[in-house]
Coordinates of C-alpha atoms in Angstrom, one line a residue:
M82 CA 188.5 25.0 5.9
D83 CA 188.6 26.2 9.5
F84 CA 190.4 29.4 10.7
I85 CA 193.4 27.6 12.2
T86 CA 194.0 25.6 9.0
G87 CA 193.8 28.8 6.9
L88 CA 196.1 30.6 9.2
Y89 CA 198.7 27.7 9.0
L90 CA 198.5 27.8 5.2
F91 CA 198.9 31.6 5.2
F92 CA 202.0 31.3 7.4
I93 CA 203.4 28.6 5.2
F94 CA 202.9 30.8 2.0
V95 CA 204.5 33.9 3.5
S96 CA 207.5 31.8 4.8
L97 CA 208.1 30.1 1.5
Y98 CA 207.7 33.3 -0.4
V99 CA 210.3 35.1 1.7
S100 CA 212.6 32.1 1.7
F101 CA 212.6 31.7 -2.0
L102 CA 213.0 35.5 -2.5
F103 CA 216.2 35.4 -0.4
I104 CA 217.4 32.3 -2.3
L105 CA 216.9 34.0 -5.7
I106 CA 218.6 37.2 -4.5
F107 CA 221.5 35.2 -3.1
F108 CA 222.2 33.3 -6.3
K109 CA 222.0 36.4 -8.4
N110 CA 224.5 38.3 -6.3
K111 CA 226.6 35.7 -4.5
D112 CA 229.8 36.6 -6.3
D113 CA 229.6 40.3 -5.3
M114 CA 228.6 40.0 -1.6
Y115 CA 232.0 40.5 -0.1
K116 CA 233.5 42.9 -2.8
F117 CA 234.7 46.3 -1.9
E118 CA 237.0 49.0 -3.2
L119 CA 239.6 51.2 -1.6
L120 CA 239.2 55.0 -2.2
K121 CA 242.2 57.1 -3.1
D122 CA 240.6 60.4 -1.9
L123 CA 239.4 59.5 1.6
P124 CA 236.7 61.7 3.3
S125 CA 237.1 63.0 6.8
L126 CA 235.4 61.1 9.6
S127 CA 233.8 62.1 12.9
V128 CA 233.5 59.0 15.1
L129 CA 230.7 59.5 17.7
I130 CA 230.7 57.3 20.8
P131 CA 227.7 57.7 23.1
A132 CA 228.5 56.2 26.5
Y133 CA 226.3 55.6 29.5
N134 CA 227.9 53.6 32.3
E135 CA 230.4 51.9 30.1
E136 CA 233.4 51.8 32.4
E137 CA 234.2 48.2 31.5
S138 CA 234.6 48.7 27.8
I139 CA 234.9 52.4 26.9
K140 CA 238.7 52.5 27.1
E141 CA 239.2 49.4 24.9
T142 CA 236.6 50.8 22.4
I143 CA 238.5 54.1 22.0
Q144 CA 241.8 52.3 21.7
A145 CA 240.4 50.1 18.9
I146 CA 239.2 53.2 17.0
Q147 CA 242.5 55.0 17.5
S148 CA 244.4 52.1 16.0
I149 CA 242.1 51.8 13.0
D150 CA 243.8 51.8 9.5
Y151 CA 242.8 55.3 8.4
P152 CA 244.8 58.6 8.1
K153 CA 244.8 60.0 11.7
E154 CA 244.5 63.6 10.4
L155 CA 241.2 62.7 8.8
V156 CA 239.6 61.2 12.0
E157 CA 238.2 63.0 15.0
I158 CA 236.7 61.0 18.0
I159 CA 233.9 62.5 20.0
V160 CA 232.9 60.7 23.2
V161 CA 229.6 61.7 24.7
N162 CA 229.3 60.9 28.4
D163 CA 225.5 60.6 28.8
G164 CA 225.3 61.3 32.5
S165 CA 227.1 58.1 33.5
K166 CA 227.0 57.2 37.2
D167 CA 230.0 55.0 37.1
R168 CA 233.7 55.8 36.3
T169 CA 233.1 56.3 32.5
F170 CA 233.9 60.1 32.6
V171 CA 236.9 59.6 34.9
I172 CA 238.3 57.1 32.3
I173 CA 237.6 59.1 29.1
E174 CA 238.9 62.4 30.4
K175 CA 242.4 60.8 30.8
I176 CA 242.6 59.6 27.2
N177 CA 244.5 61.8 24.8
G178 CA 243.4 62.6 21.2
I179 CA 239.6 62.7 21.8
K180 CA 236.9 65.3 22.3
V181 CA 234.7 64.7 25.4
L182 CA 231.2 66.0 25.6
S183 CA 229.6 65.5 29.0
K184 CA 225.9 66.1 29.8
E185 CA 223.0 64.9 31.9
N186 CA 221.4 61.6 30.9
S187 CA 219.0 62.2 28.0
G188 CA 219.4 59.1 25.9
K189 CA 221.5 57.9 23.0
A190 CA 219.7 59.8 20.2
D191 CA 220.1 63.1 22.0
S192 CA 223.8 62.3 22.6
L193 CA 224.4 61.7 18.9
N194 CA 222.5 64.9 18.0
R195 CA 224.6 67.0 20.3
A196 CA 227.8 65.5 19.0
L197 CA 226.6 66.0 15.4
K198 CA 226.5 69.8 16.1
I199 CA 230.2 70.0 16.7
A200 CA 231.4 67.2 14.4
K201 CA 233.6 68.4 11.5
G202 CA 233.8 65.2 9.4
E203 CA 232.1 64.7 6.1
I204 CA 231.1 61.2 7.2
I205 CA 229.6 60.6 10.7
V206 CA 230.6 57.2 12.2
V207 CA 228.4 55.9 15.0
N208 CA 230.2 53.4 17.2
D209 CA 228.7 52.0 20.4
A210 CA 230.9 52.1 23.5
D211 CA 231.0 48.3 23.7
S212 CA 231.8 47.6 20.1
F213 CA 235.2 47.1 18.6
P214 CA 235.8 47.5 14.8
E215 CA 238.4 45.6 12.9
K216 CA 241.3 47.8 11.7
D217 CA 240.2 47.8 8.0
A218 CA 236.5 48.3 8.7
F219 CA 236.4 52.1 8.0
L220 CA 238.4 51.8 4.7
K221 CA 236.1 49.1 3.5
M222 CA 232.9 51.1 4.3
V223 CA 233.7 54.6 3.0
H224 CA 234.0 53.6 -0.7
Y225 CA 230.2 53.3 -0.9
F226 CA 229.9 57.0 -0.4
K227 CA 231.2 57.5 -4.0
D228 CA 227.6 57.3 -4.9
K229 CA 226.1 60.6 -3.9
D230 CA 222.7 59.0 -3.3
V231 CA 224.1 56.8 -0.5
G232 CA 223.1 58.2 2.9
A233 CA 224.4 55.5 5.2
V234 CA 226.5 52.3 5.3
T235 CA 226.4 49.6 7.9
S236 CA 228.6 46.7 8.8
T237 CA 228.7 43.1 9.9
I238 CA 228.2 42.9 13.6
L239 CA 229.6 39.9 15.3
V240 CA 229.5 38.7 19.0
K241 CA 232.7 39.4 20.9
K242 CA 232.2 37.1 23.8
R243 CA 230.8 33.6 23.3
N244 CA 231.2 32.0 26.8
N245 CA 227.7 30.7 27.6
L246 CA 224.8 29.2 25.5
L247 CA 222.9 32.4 25.2
E248 CA 225.9 34.3 23.8
K249 CA 226.7 31.4 21.4
L250 CA 223.1 31.4 20.1
Q251 CA 223.3 35.2 19.6
S252 CA 226.5 34.7 17.7
I253 CA 224.7 32.5 15.2
E254 CA 221.8 34.9 15.1
Y255 CA 224.0 38.0 14.4
K256 CA 225.7 36.3 11.5
M257 CA 222.4 35.4 10.0
I258 CA 221.2 38.9 10.5
A259 CA 224.2 40.4 8.7
Y260 CA 223.9 38.0 5.8
G261 CA 220.2 38.8 5.5
R262 CA 220.9 42.6 5.7
K263 CA 223.3 42.3 2.7
L264 CA 220.6 40.5 0.7
F265 CA 218.1 43.3 1.6
E266 CA 220.7 45.8 0.1
Y267 CA 220.1 44.3 -3.4
I268 CA 216.5 45.4 -3.3
D269 CA 217.3 48.8 -1.7
S270 CA 215.6 47.8 1.6
V271 CA 218.2 47.9 4.4
F272 CA 215.9 49.1 7.2
V273 CA 218.2 49.4 10.1
T274 CA 221.7 50.9 10.6
P275 CA 222.9 49.4 13.9
G276 CA 224.7 51.6 16.4
A277 CA 227.5 49.1 16.9
L278 CA 229.1 50.5 13.7
S279 CA 227.4 52.5 10.9
M280 CA 228.4 55.5 8.8
Y281 CA 226.3 58.4 7.6
R282 CA 226.8 61.2 5.2
K283 CA 226.7 64.2 7.4
E284 CA 224.6 66.2 4.8
A285 CA 222.0 63.4 4.8
L286 CA 221.7 63.4 8.6
L287 CA 221.3 67.1 8.6
K288 CA 218.7 66.9 5.9
V289 CA 216.5 64.5 7.9
G290 CA 216.9 66.4 11.1
G291 CA 219.2 64.0 12.9
F292 CA 218.2 61.1 15.2
D293 CA 214.7 60.8 16.7
S294 CA 215.2 61.2 20.5
K295 CA 211.6 60.0 21.2
N296 CA 212.3 56.6 19.6
L297 CA 213.7 53.7 21.6
T298 CA 215.5 52.4 18.5
E299 CA 217.0 55.4 16.8
D300 CA 219.0 53.1 14.5
I301 CA 215.8 51.8 12.9
E302 CA 214.1 55.2 12.7
I303 CA 217.0 57.0 11.1
A304 CA 217.2 54.3 8.4
W305 CA 213.5 54.7 7.6
N306 CA 213.9 58.5 7.7
L307 CA 216.8 58.3 5.1
L308 CA 214.8 55.9 2.9
S309 CA 211.8 58.3 3.0
K310 CA 214.1 61.0 1.6
L311 CA 215.2 58.6 -1.1
F312 CA 218.7 58.1 0.2
K313 CA 220.3 54.6 -0.4
I314 CA 221.6 52.5 2.5
K315 CA 224.4 50.0 1.8
M316 CA 225.7 47.0 3.8
C317 CA 229.5 46.2 3.8
L318 CA 229.6 42.5 4.6
S319 CA 233.4 42.4 4.7
A320 CA 233.6 45.2 7.3
R321 CA 233.4 43.7 10.8
T322 CA 232.9 44.9 14.3
Y323 CA 232.6 42.9 17.5
T324 CA 230.1 43.8 20.1
V325 CA 229.2 42.7 23.6
V326 CA 225.8 41.0 23.8
P327 CA 223.6 40.2 26.9
S328 CA 225.0 37.2 28.8
K329 CA 221.9 36.8 31.0
F330 CA 218.3 36.1 30.0
K331 CA 216.8 39.2 31.8
K332 CA 219.1 41.6 30.0
W333 CA 218.5 39.8 26.7
W334 CA 214.7 40.0 27.3
N335 CA 214.9 43.8 28.1
Q336 CA 217.0 44.4 25.0
R337 CA 214.5 42.6 22.7
L338 CA 211.6 44.3 24.3
R339 CA 213.2 47.7 23.6
W340 CA 213.8 46.6 20.0
D341 CA 210.2 45.6 19.6
I342 CA 208.8 48.7 21.1
G343 CA 211.1 50.9 19.0
G344 CA 210.0 48.9 15.9
F345 CA 206.3 49.6 16.8
Q346 CA 207.1 53.3 17.2
T347 CA 208.8 53.5 13.9
L348 CA 206.1 51.5 12.1
Y349 CA 203.4 53.8 13.6
K350 CA 205.4 56.9 12.6
Y351 CA 205.8 55.8 9.0
K352 CA 202.4 54.0 8.5
G353 CA 201.3 56.7 6.0
Y354 CA 204.1 55.5 3.6
L355 CA 202.4 52.1 3.2
F356 CA 202.3 51.1 -0.5
S357 CA 203.6 54.6 -1.5
K358 CA 205.5 54.4 -4.8
K359 CA 206.6 58.0 -4.3
H360 CA 208.9 56.8 -1.4
S361 CA 210.4 53.9 -3.4
T362 CA 211.1 50.7 -1.5
L363 CA 210.2 52.2 1.9
G364 CA 206.6 52.3 0.9
T365 CA 206.5 49.3 -1.5
F366 CA 208.5 46.8 0.5
V367 CA 210.0 47.9 3.9
V368 CA 206.8 49.1 5.6
P369 CA 204.6 46.2 4.3
F370 CA 207.3 43.7 5.1
F371 CA 208.0 45.0 8.6
G372 CA 204.3 45.4 9.4
S373 CA 203.5 41.9 8.1
Y374 CA 206.4 40.5 10.1
I375 CA 205.2 42.0 13.4
L376 CA 201.6 41.1 12.7
L377 CA 202.4 37.5 11.9
S378 CA 204.8 37.2 14.8
F379 CA 202.1 38.3 17.3
I380 CA 199.3 36.2 15.7
G381 CA 201.6 33.2 15.5
F382 CA 202.6 33.6 19.2
F383 CA 199.0 33.9 20.5
V384 CA 197.8 31.0 18.2
F385 CA 200.6 28.8 19.6
V386 CA 199.7 29.7 23.2
F387 CA 196.0 29.0 22.4
L388 CA 196.7 25.6 20.8
L389 CA 199.2 24.6 23.5
T390 CA 196.9 25.6 26.3
R391 CA 193.9 23.8 24.7
R392 CA 196.1 20.7 24.2
I393 CA 197.2 20.7 27.9
I394 CA 193.6 21.1 29.1
V395 CA 192.3 18.3 26.9
E396 CA 195.1 16.0 27.9
F397 CA 194.6 16.8 31.5
F398 CA 190.9 15.9 31.5
S399 CA 191.6 12.9 29.4
V400 CA 194.1 11.5 31.9
Y401 CA 191.8 12.5 34.8
N402 CA 188.8 10.7 33.3
S403 CA 191.0 7.6 32.6
V404 CA 192.2 7.5 36.1
L405 CA 188.6 7.9 37.5
N406 CA 187.3 5.1 35.2
D407 CA 190.4 2.9 35.6
A408 CA 190.9 3.0 31.8
E409 CA 194.1 2.7 29.8
L410 CA 196.3 5.9 29.9
F411 CA 198.2 5.1 26.7
R412 CA 197.3 3.4 23.5
I413 CA 199.6 3.4 20.5
D414 CA 196.7 3.1 18.0
L415 CA 195.3 6.4 19.1
F416 CA 198.4 8.2 17.7
N417 CA 198.2 9.4 14.1
F418 CA 201.6 9.1 12.3
S419 CA 200.2 9.7 8.8
P420 CA 202.1 12.6 7.1
S421 CA 200.0 15.6 5.9
V422 CA 200.6 18.7 3.7
F423 CA 201.7 20.5 6.8
T424 CA 204.4 17.9 7.4
F425 CA 205.7 18.4 3.9
F426 CA 205.8 22.1 4.1
G427 CA 207.2 22.0 7.6
L428 CA 210.1 19.8 6.5
L429 CA 210.7 22.0 3.4
L430 CA 210.9 25.1 5.6
F431 CA 213.2 23.4 8.0
F432 CA 215.7 22.3 5.3
I433 CA 215.6 25.8 3.7
F434 CA 216.3 27.4 7.0
L435 CA 219.1 24.8 7.7
A436 CA 220.7 25.5 4.4
Y437 CA 220.5 29.2 4.9
T438 CA 222.0 28.9 8.4
I439 CA 224.9 26.8 7.1

């Protein structure tokens, strides 16, 4: 068996393993995925909104949070102007009922850490300046904090604007991500708490030292940090927030590049936790899973590029030689339509993915 064939089989094995794992988790927990309770004794909240050049959305975001279904006396809103160069500060300083912290640009993580120092709430809510939670989102999420071991709770993030093809594709992607994140919860392996809307127990944040200002994806790093200290992370599938996603390819590409670099930074930082039973699922599942995902993604990409390039070169010289020798360019008998084991597994993965998407 050559290397490429072995690599294909390994890809197929990993894909089928993960697919069937998710299917089993789903069928075991499908009746509980959307359940939530309403607390009688509600904790106080500090909503932190980091903002850098968000003049187009910041006012609507603040208004959405101010109209949330939660006792007003239990909610404080802290907006951090991270050295915006547009009209962000002009807009927020005119809004009543919020605290404004303005500073030079130093990044989202540092903005959150500075707001954390003055926050009075028992629960810290991180809400991006271009994200708009539904009215009942906070009430649905806080009940998870009844469990003292829960350090964070995240929500379902949906796409607000779906005008072009790129936004519509991201809309499908975000729904699948939310669904998958809920399944990860059942094996205590939620490994990211997105900034669009996540809640944290303040004591937990202080215990882990706040957000890592050196990491490009502080929402991934903080989740791994909490897991390393044996805090649980929950996912409230019924709590929804709507966020603005990139509408142009260049912005989308830069966003995903930042996510990947931040993922690498986090993986490198926590590489020592690999297979560590002491740190629960962070060591036994999250680090191995995330590391394997990145490794396989890169190997798969370069193998694809290699095979595609080789095929193009072969076809080019084949056509070139046929033209030189005045030979036939196309013969149907040269094509192989016989199904193989790869055809079977490929179709199986396709239909599993299709069913999951639906």
